[in-house]
Amino acid sequence: MAEYISFEPADFFNVKLWTGNSTTDRAMTGVGFQPDLLWVKGLNEGTDQELNDSVRGSTKYIRSNLANVEGTETESVKSFDTDGYTLGDANYWNWTAKTFVGWSWKGGTTSGITTNGSTTITPSSYSFNQTSGFSILAYTGNITSGAKLAHGLGATPSMIICKGLDYADSWAVGHQYTDATDPWDYAINLDAANARSNSDAFWNDTAPDSVNITLGNGDDTNRAADMVAYCFAEKQGYSKISIYEGNGDADGTFTFTGFRPAWIMIRRADSGDNWNMYDSKREGYNVDNDYVKANSANVEASDVDIDILSNGFKCRTADAAVNASGGDYTYIAIAENPLVSTGGAA
C-alpha cells in the first residue's frame, strides 16, 4: 500500500496581496512561515520587481527586470518574521494607495550543506529546503570553466536563476527544458525578452547533479565577485518545472501539473518573449487573466489569458507570449493544494 504524504503550500510558498500605506514597521502576517525569499511587484503602478532574501540580508534588493547591481533600502523589508515580514515605508514595497503582490518562499537550513570531492565553490551563506526543493546561494565566483557550486537541494536542480551583485550583468536562467537535447548549453536572461543564448560560459554545457551546479567562466554566473543563485528542484505534487508546446489557438494548450497551481511563470524557450507570471490569488476565478512580466516594470495586465485549473493550467489565447503554434514554452509552477504519494498520484 502506498504511503501518502500531504503538506500545505503555506509551509513553503505563499502569495500575499496588500495596499500600501507608507508607514514604517508594518507587520505583514498570515504568510504561514518565515520567508527566505520575497519577490514583490506593484500592480497598479509601474514599479520595478524587487527581490529581497534572508541570505543577503532583508534590506538588500535586486530587480528581476534590470541588470543593475544590488541595492540597499533600509525601509524595504525590515525583517523576515515567523509569520511573514515587516515592511518599511519605501515606495516600491509600501506606496500609499498602490496595490502589491508578494510571493514568498521558505528555505530554512543554513548550515551543513553537502559537498563532495568535485565541489570547488562552497557558498559563503545559504538557505535551503530539501522538502520543497528550493535553495538560495550567496557565493563568490572564480571565473573558472567547470567550477562546481554546491546547491544543497539533495536532488538535481531543474531550474537555476543567477545574478551578479557587484556588477551590472544580466540575470541568467538555466532550465532543464530550455532545449530538447542540450538544455544546459543555453541560458535565458530574466531581465529581458531576448532570445536564449547558446554558450558554455553559463553552465559549461554541463547539467547539474544532486550536489553541484557546474558553472562556465562567464560574468552572468561566475564572475570573480559576489553572486546569488536561486535553485529549484522539481517535487512531485508540489512543483512542476517542464515544457509545453503551443497550438496558436484561443482554445489553447492544456498543461497537466498534477495540482492546482498557486503561481506560474512561463517563458518561450525557442524565441525571444516575456516572462509572464500568474497566481491564483489576484483573480481567484477563471479565466485568470491578470499577469505581470518578470522582465518589466509595467503594471499588471489582463490581455494574455490562462485558466488555472485543479490539475494544471490552460491557455485561453493565441498570444505568442504563451501559445504560439509550435512554440516551446518552459515554465515553473508551484502548487496551491499539493498532495504527494510515493505511488505517483497527486
GROMACS .gro file of N, CA and C in nm, residues 70-193:
model
  372
   70GLU      N    1   2.319   4.515  -0.697
   70GLU     CA    2   2.240   4.507  -0.574
   70GLU      C    3   2.231   4.644  -0.507
   71GLY      N    4   2.114   4.675  -0.454
   71GLY     CA    5   2.094   4.797  -0.379
   71GLY      C    6   2.056   4.768  -0.235
   72THR      N    7   2.061   4.871  -0.153
   72THR     CA    8   2.019   4.860  -0.013
   72THR      C    9   1.915   4.967   0.015
   73GLU      N   10   1.804   4.926   0.074
   73GLU     CA   11   1.698   5.018   0.114
   73GLU      C   12   1.650   4.976   0.253
   74THR      N   13   1.685   5.055   0.354
   74THR     CA   14   1.654   5.019   0.492
   74THR      C   15   1.504   5.017   0.520
   75GLU      N   16   1.425   5.084   0.434
   75GLU     CA   17   1.281   5.087   0.452
   75GLU      C   18   1.209   4.996   0.354
   76SER      N   19   1.278   4.894   0.304
   76SER     CA   20   1.213   4.797   0.216
   76SER      C   21   1.157   4.683   0.301
   77VAL      N   22   1.231   4.574   0.314
   77VAL     CA   23   1.192   4.464   0.403
   77VAL      C   24   1.279   4.475   0.527
   78LYS      N   25   1.221   4.520   0.636
   78LYS     CA   26   1.300   4.547   0.756
   78LYS      C   27   1.338   4.420   0.828
   79SER      N   28   1.256   4.316   0.813
   79SER     CA   29   1.289   4.186   0.873
   79SER      C   30   1.201   4.079   0.814
   80PHE      N   31   1.250   3.955   0.819
   80PHE     CA   32   1.169   3.837   0.793
   80PHE      C   33   1.126   3.780   0.928
   81ASP      N   34   0.997   3.758   0.945
   81ASP     CA   35   0.941   3.723   1.075
   81ASP      C   36   0.878   3.584   1.072
   82THR      N   37   0.839   3.534   1.188
   82THR     CA   38   0.792   3.396   1.198
   82THR      C   39   0.667   3.368   1.115
   83ASP      N   40   0.586   3.470   1.089
   83ASP     CA   41   0.464   3.452   1.011
   83ASP      C   42   0.455   3.553   0.897
   84GLY      N   43   0.569   3.598   0.847
   84GLY     CA   44   0.567   3.693   0.736
   84GLY      C   45   0.687   3.783   0.737
   85TYR      N   46   0.665   3.915   0.725
   85TYR     CA   47   0.776   4.009   0.712
   85TYR      C   48   0.728   4.147   0.755
   86THR      N   49   0.822   4.233   0.785
   86THR     CA   50   0.791   4.370   0.824
   86THR      C   51   0.843   4.464   0.716
   87LEU      N   52   0.754   4.548   0.666
   87LEU     CA   53   0.789   4.645   0.563
   87LEU      C   54   0.815   4.782   0.624
   88GLY      N   55   0.903   4.858   0.557
   88GLY     CA   56   0.919   4.998   0.589
   88GLY      C   57   0.828   5.082   0.500
   89ASP      N   58   0.863   5.208   0.482
   89ASP     CA   59   0.776   5.297   0.405
   89ASP      C   60   0.827   5.324   0.263
   90ALA      N   61   0.922   5.242   0.215
   90ALA     CA   62   0.975   5.262   0.080
   90ALA      C   63   0.866   5.239  -0.025
   91ASN      N   64   0.865   5.323  -0.127
   91ASN     CA   65   0.756   5.322  -0.224
   91ASN      C   66   0.735   5.189  -0.293
   92TYR      N   67   0.841   5.126  -0.338
   92TYR     CA   68   0.824   5.008  -0.423
   92TYR      C   69   0.779   4.885  -0.345
   93TRP      N   70   0.766   4.898  -0.213
   93TRP     CA   71   0.714   4.791  -0.129
   93TRP      C   72   0.584   4.832  -0.059
   94ASN      N   73   0.565   4.964  -0.035
   94ASN     CA   74   0.457   5.006   0.055
   94ASN      C   75   0.406   5.146   0.023
   95TRP      N   76   0.389   5.176  -0.103
   95TRP     CA   77   0.348   5.308  -0.151
   95TRP      C   78   0.199   5.328  -0.125
   96THR      N   79   0.163   5.440  -0.067
   96THR     CA   80   0.024   5.467  -0.031
   96THR      C   81  -0.071   5.451  -0.151
   97ALA      N   82  -0.177   5.374  -0.128
   97ALA     CA   83  -0.285   5.352  -0.224
   97ALA      C   84  -0.244   5.267  -0.345
   98LYS      N   85  -0.121   5.219  -0.348
   98LYS     CA   86  -0.079   5.129  -0.456
   98LYS      C   87  -0.098   4.985  -0.411
   99THR      N   88  -0.137   4.899  -0.505
   99THR     CA   89  -0.158   4.758  -0.472
   99THR      C   90  -0.034   4.677  -0.507
  100PHE      N   91  -0.008   4.573  -0.427
  100PHE     CA   92   0.113   4.493  -0.440
  100PHE      C   93   0.080   4.345  -0.429
  101VAL      N   94   0.165   4.264  -0.491
  101VAL     CA   95   0.167   4.121  -0.467
  101VAL      C   96   0.306   4.084  -0.416
  102GLY      N   97   0.310   3.991  -0.321
  102GLY     CA   98   0.436   3.939  -0.270
  102GLY      C   99   0.435   3.788  -0.274
  103TRP      N  100   0.531   3.729  -0.341
  103TRP     CA  101   0.547   3.582  -0.345
  103TRP      C  102   0.660   3.544  -0.251
  104SER      N  103   0.632   3.452  -0.158
  104SER     CA  104   0.728   3.415  -0.055
  104SER      C  105   0.766   3.267  -0.066
  105TRP      N  106   0.896   3.240  -0.051
  105TRP     CA  107   0.948   3.104  -0.047
  105TRP      C  108   1.021   3.081   0.085
  106LYS      N  109   1.011   2.961   0.137
  106LYS     CA  110   1.081   2.923   0.259
  106LYS      C  111   1.204   2.837   0.228
  107GLY      N  112   1.317   2.873   0.284
  107GLY     CA  113   1.435   2.787   0.286
  107GLY      C  114   1.445   2.727   0.424
  108GLY      N  115   1.538   2.779   0.505
  108GLY     CA  116   1.538   2.743   0.647
  108GLY      C  117   1.663   2.676   0.698
  109THR      N  118   1.729   2.592   0.617
  109THR     CA  119   1.851   2.525   0.662
  109THR      C  120   1.971   2.610   0.622
  110THR      N  121   2.048   2.652   0.721
  110THR     CA  122   2.156   2.749   0.697
  110THR      C  123   2.294   2.696   0.736
  111SER      N  124   2.303   2.567   0.760
  111SER     CA  125   2.434   2.507   0.788
  111SER      C  126   2.433   2.363   0.740
  112GLY      N  127   2.552   2.306   0.721
  112GLY     CA  128   2.563   2.166   0.685
  112GLY      C  129   2.537   2.134   0.540
  113ILE      N  130   2.561   2.227   0.450
  113ILE     CA  131   2.539   2.200   0.307
  113ILE      C  132   2.632   2.087   0.261
  114THR      N  133   2.579   1.999   0.178
  114THR     CA  134   2.656   1.885   0.130
  114THR      C  135   2.752   1.926   0.018
  115THR      N  136   2.874   1.883   0.029
  115THR     CA  137   2.973   1.898  -0.078
  115THR      C  138   3.032   1.760  -0.108
  116ASN      N  139   3.110   1.750  -0.215
  116ASN     CA  140   3.183   1.626  -0.242
  116ASN      C  141   3.318   1.660  -0.302
  117GLY      N  142   3.388   1.560  -0.347
  117GLY     CA  143   3.524   1.582  -0.398
  117GLY      C  144   3.531   1.668  -0.521
  118SER      N  145   3.417   1.688  -0.588
  118SER     CA  146   3.415   1.773  -0.707
  118SER      C  147   3.386   1.919  -0.675
  119THR      N  148   3.333   1.947  -0.557
  119THR     CA  149   3.294   2.083  -0.522
  119THR      C  150   3.415   2.175  -0.517
  120THR      N  151   3.408   2.286  -0.589
  120THR     CA  152   3.515   2.386  -0.585
  120THR      C  153   3.469   2.519  -0.528
  121ILE      N  154   3.336   2.542  -0.522
  121ILE     CA  155   3.282   2.663  -0.460
  121ILE      C  156   3.177   2.623  -0.357
  122THR      N  157   3.204   2.650  -0.233
  122THR     CA  158   3.104   2.633  -0.127
  122THR      C  159   3.044   2.769  -0.099
  123PRO      N  160   2.913   2.782  -0.103
  123PRO     CA  161   2.852   2.913  -0.079
  123PRO      C  162   2.896   2.973   0.054
  124SER      N  163   2.915   3.104   0.056
  124SER     CA  164   2.955   3.171   0.179
  124SER      C  165   2.839   3.179   0.278
  125SER      N  166   2.717   3.184   0.226
  125SER     CA  167   2.596   3.174   0.308
  125SER      C  168   2.486   3.119   0.219
  126TYR      N  169   2.385   3.060   0.283
  126TYR     CA  170   2.283   2.991   0.206
  126TYR      C  171   2.164   2.960   0.295
  127SER      N  172   2.054   2.925   0.231
  127SER     CA  173   1.935   2.874   0.298
  127SER      C  174   1.869   2.777   0.201
  128PHE      N  175   1.842   2.655   0.248
  128PHE     CA  176   1.782   2.558   0.158
  128PHE      C  177   1.674   2.477   0.228
  129ASN      N  178   1.586   2.420   0.148
  129ASN     CA  179   1.481   2.333   0.197
  129ASN      C  180   1.470   2.215   0.102
  130GLN      N  181   1.514   2.100   0.148
  130GLN     CA  182   1.516   1.983   0.060
  130GLN      C  183   1.376   1.926   0.039
  131THR      N  184   1.283   1.950   0.130
  131THR     CA  185   1.147   1.900   0.113
  131THR      C  186   1.080   1.968  -0.006
  132SER      N  187   1.092   2.100  -0.013
  132SER     CA  188   1.027   2.174  -0.121
  132SER      C  189   1.116   2.192  -0.243
  133GLY      N  190   1.246   2.161  -0.230
  133GLY     CA  191   1.336   2.172  -0.344
  133GLY      C  192   1.371   2.314  -0.380
  134PHE      N  193   1.412   2.393  -0.279
  134PHE     CA  194   1.445   2.533  -0.303
  134PHE      C  195   1.568   2.571  -0.223
  135SER      N  196   1.659   2.648  -0.288
  135SER     CA  197   1.775   2.698  -0.215
  135SER      C  198   1.815   2.835  -0.266
  136ILE      N  199   1.875   2.912  -0.176
  136ILE     CA  200   1.934   3.042  -0.206
  136ILE      C  201   2.082   3.030  -0.173
  137LEU      N  202   2.168   3.068  -0.269
  137LEU     CA  203   2.312   3.055  -0.251
  137LEU      C  204   2.378   3.189  -0.274
  138ALA      N  205   2.457   3.235  -0.177
  138ALA     CA  206   2.544   3.350  -0.196
  138ALA      C  207   2.686   3.297  -0.209
  139TYR      N  208   2.754   3.334  -0.318
  139TYR     CA  209   2.887   3.278  -0.343
  139TYR      C  210   2.973   3.379  -0.417
  140THR      N  211   3.101   3.354  -0.416
  140THR     CA  212   3.195   3.434  -0.494
  140THR      C  213   3.245   3.350  -0.610
  141GLY      N  214   3.227   3.399  -0.731
  141GLY     CA  215   3.270   3.326  -0.848
  141GLY      C  216   3.422   3.320  -0.861
  142ASN      N  217   3.470   3.231  -0.946
  142ASN     CA  218   3.615   3.216  -0.965
  142ASN      C  219   3.658   3.220  -1.112
  143ILE      N  220   3.568   3.255  -1.202
  143ILE     CA  221   3.596   3.269  -1.347
  143ILE      C  222   3.659   3.143  -1.406
  144THR      N  223   3.625   3.027  -1.351
  144THR     CA  224   3.687   2.903  -1.395
  144THR      C  225   3.583   2.813  -1.462
  145SER      N  226   3.605   2.778  -1.586
  145SER     CA  227   3.517   2.685  -1.654
  145SER      C  228   3.517   2.550  -1.583
  146GLY      N  229   3.398   2.499  -1.556
  146GLY     CA  230   3.387   2.371  -1.487
  146GLY      C  231   3.384   2.381  -1.336
  147ALA      N  232   3.380   2.502  -1.281
  147ALA     CA  233   3.369   2.518  -1.136
  147ALA      C  234   3.241   2.450  -1.088
  148LYS      N  235   3.249   2.390  -0.969
  148LYS     CA  236   3.136   2.316  -0.913
  148LYS      C  237   3.086   2.387  -0.787
  149LEU      N  238   2.962   2.435  -0.792
  149LEU     CA  239   2.900   2.508  -0.683
  149LEU      C  240   2.800   2.419  -0.611
  150ALA      N  241   2.819   2.398  -0.481
  150ALA     CA  242   2.725   2.317  -0.402
  150ALA      C  243   2.592   2.389  -0.388
  151HIS      N  244   2.480   2.316  -0.406
  151HIS     CA  245   2.348   2.382  -0.406
  151HIS      C  246   2.258   2.341  -0.291
  152GLY      N  247   2.284   2.231  -0.223
  152GLY     CA  248   2.211   2.197  -0.102
  152GLY      C  249   2.078   2.128  -0.120
  153LEU      N  250   2.032   2.105  -0.242
  153LEU     CA  251   1.896   2.054  -0.263
  153LEU      C  252   1.882   1.905  -0.233
  154GLY      N  253   1.991   1.830  -0.241
  154GLY     CA  254   1.981   1.686  -0.225
  154GLY      C  255   1.912   1.618  -0.341
  155ALA      N  256   1.889   1.691  -0.447
  155ALA     CA  257   1.828   1.643  -0.571
  155ALA      C  258   1.880   1.732  -0.682
  156THR      N  259   1.865   1.688  -0.805
  156THR     CA  260   1.917   1.766  -0.917
  156THR      C  261   1.830   1.888  -0.944
  157PRO      N  262   1.888   2.008  -0.949
  157PRO     CA  263   1.809   2.127  -0.981
  157PRO      C  264   1.749   2.117  -1.122
  158SER      N  265   1.625   2.162  -1.133
  158SER     CA  266   1.558   2.169  -1.262
  158SER      C  267   1.561   2.309  -1.320
  159MET      N  268   1.583   2.409  -1.234
  159MET     CA  269   1.587   2.548  -1.277
  159MET      C  270   1.680   2.625  -1.184
  160ILE      N  271   1.764   2.711  -1.242
  160ILE     CA  272   1.860   2.790  -1.166
  160ILE      C  273   1.854   2.933  -1.218
  161ILE      N  274   1.846   3.028  -1.126
  161ILE     CA  275   1.842   3.171  -1.160
  161ILE      C  276   1.960   3.239  -1.092
  162CYS      N  277   2.051   3.296  -1.170
  162CYS     CA  278   2.174   3.356  -1.118
  162CYS      C  279   2.177   3.506  -1.144
  163LYS      N  280   2.237   3.579  -1.049
  163LYS     CA  281   2.257   3.724  -1.067
  163LYS      C  282   2.383   3.768  -0.997
  164GLY      N  283   2.467   3.846  -1.068
  164GLY     CA  284   2.581   3.911  -1.005
  164GLY      C  285   2.535   4.031  -0.924
  165LEU      N  286   2.599   4.053  -0.810
  165LEU     CA  287   2.555   4.159  -0.719
  165LEU      C  288   2.637   4.286  -0.730
  166ASP      N  289   2.761   4.275  -0.772
  166ASP     CA  290   2.853   4.389  -0.772
  166ASP      C  291   2.867   4.457  -0.908
  167TYR      N  292   2.822   4.390  -1.013
  167TYR     CA  293   2.834   4.441  -1.149
  167TYR      C  294   2.699   4.434  -1.218
  168ALA      N  295   2.677   4.521  -1.315
  168ALA     CA  296   2.550   4.527  -1.387
  168ALA      C  297   2.547   4.423  -1.498
  169ASP      N  298   2.555   4.296  -1.458
  169ASP     CA  299   2.544   4.184  -1.551
  169ASP      C  300   2.400   4.136  -1.555
  170SER      N  301   2.358   4.083  -1.668
  170SER     CA  302   2.223   4.031  -1.681
  170SER      C  303   2.201   3.909  -1.592
  171TRP      N  304   2.075   3.881  -1.565
  171TRP     CA  305   2.036   3.758  -1.498
  171TRP      C  306   2.050   3.642  -1.596
  172ALA      N  307   2.088   3.526  -1.545
  172ALA     CA  308   2.098   3.406  -1.627
  172ALA      C  309   2.008   3.298  -1.568
  173VAL      N  310   1.921   3.240  -1.652
  173VAL     CA  311   1.832   3.134  -1.609
  173VAL      C  312   1.864   3.007  -1.687
  174GLY      N  313   1.889   2.901  -1.613
  174GLY     CA  314   1.902   2.769  -1.672
  174GLY      C  315   1.778   2.687  -1.638
  175HIS      N  316   1.732   2.607  -1.733
  175HIS     CA  317   1.607   2.530  -1.716
  175HIS      C  318   1.627   2.396  -1.785
  176GLN      N  319   1.576   2.290  -1.724
  176GLN     CA  320   1.601   2.156  -1.777
  176GLN      C  321   1.536   2.130  -1.912
  177TYR      N  322   1.450   2.223  -1.959
  177TYR     CA  323   1.389   2.208  -2.091
  177TYR      C  324   1.411   2.330  -2.180
  178THR      N  325   1.519   2.405  -2.156
  178THR     CA  326   1.548   2.518  -2.243
  178THR      C  327   1.572   2.472  -2.387
  179ASP      N  328   1.621   2.350  -2.403
  179ASP     CA  329   1.641   2.289  -2.536
  179ASP      C  330   1.608   2.142  -2.524
  180ALA      N  331   1.560   2.082  -2.632
  180ALA     CA  332   1.516   1.943  -2.627
  180ALA      C  333   1.631   1.845  -2.605
  181THR      N  334   1.748   1.877  -2.657
  181THR     CA  335   1.859   1.782  -2.648
  181THR      C  336   1.971   1.829  -2.555
  182ASP      N  337   2.001   1.958  -2.554
  182ASP     CA  338   2.114   2.009  -2.474
  182ASP      C  339   2.071   2.132  -2.394
  183PRO      N  340   1.981   2.114  -2.297
  183PRO     CA  341   1.926   2.231  -2.228
  183PRO      C  342   2.030   2.314  -2.154
  184TRP      N  343   2.134   2.252  -2.101
  184TRP     CA  344   2.233   2.326  -2.022
  184TRP      C  345   2.345   2.383  -2.107
  185ASP      N  346   2.325   2.380  -2.240
  185ASP     CA  347   2.410   2.458  -2.330
  185ASP      C  348   2.360   2.603  -2.339
  186TYR      N  349   2.242   2.630  -2.282
  186TYR     CA  350   2.174   2.757  -2.302
  186TYR      C  351   2.146   2.828  -2.169
  187ALA      N  352   2.123   2.957  -2.179
  187ALA     CA  353   2.066   3.035  -2.070
  187ALA      C  354   1.973   3.139  -2.131
  188ILE      N  355   1.874   3.180  -2.052
  188ILE     CA  356   1.781   3.285  -2.091
  188ILE      C  357   1.793   3.398  -1.990
  189ASN      N  358   1.797   3.521  -2.038
  189ASN     CA  359   1.803   3.635  -1.946
  189ASN      C  360   1.667   3.656  -1.881
  190LEU      N  361   1.665   3.672  -1.749
  190LEU     CA  362   1.542   3.701  -1.678
  190LEU      C  363   1.499   3.847  -1.698
  191ASP      N  364   1.595   3.935  -1.719
  191ASP     CA  365   1.568   4.079  -1.725
  191ASP      C  366   1.538   4.129  -1.865
  192ALA      N  367   1.519   4.040  -1.961
  192ALA     CA  368   1.498   4.083  -2.100
  192ALA      C  369   1.407   3.985  -2.171
  193ALA      N  370   1.358   4.027  -2.288
  193ALA     CA  371   1.273   3.942  -2.371
  193ALA      C  372   1.348   3.889  -2.492
   0.00000   0.00000   0.00000
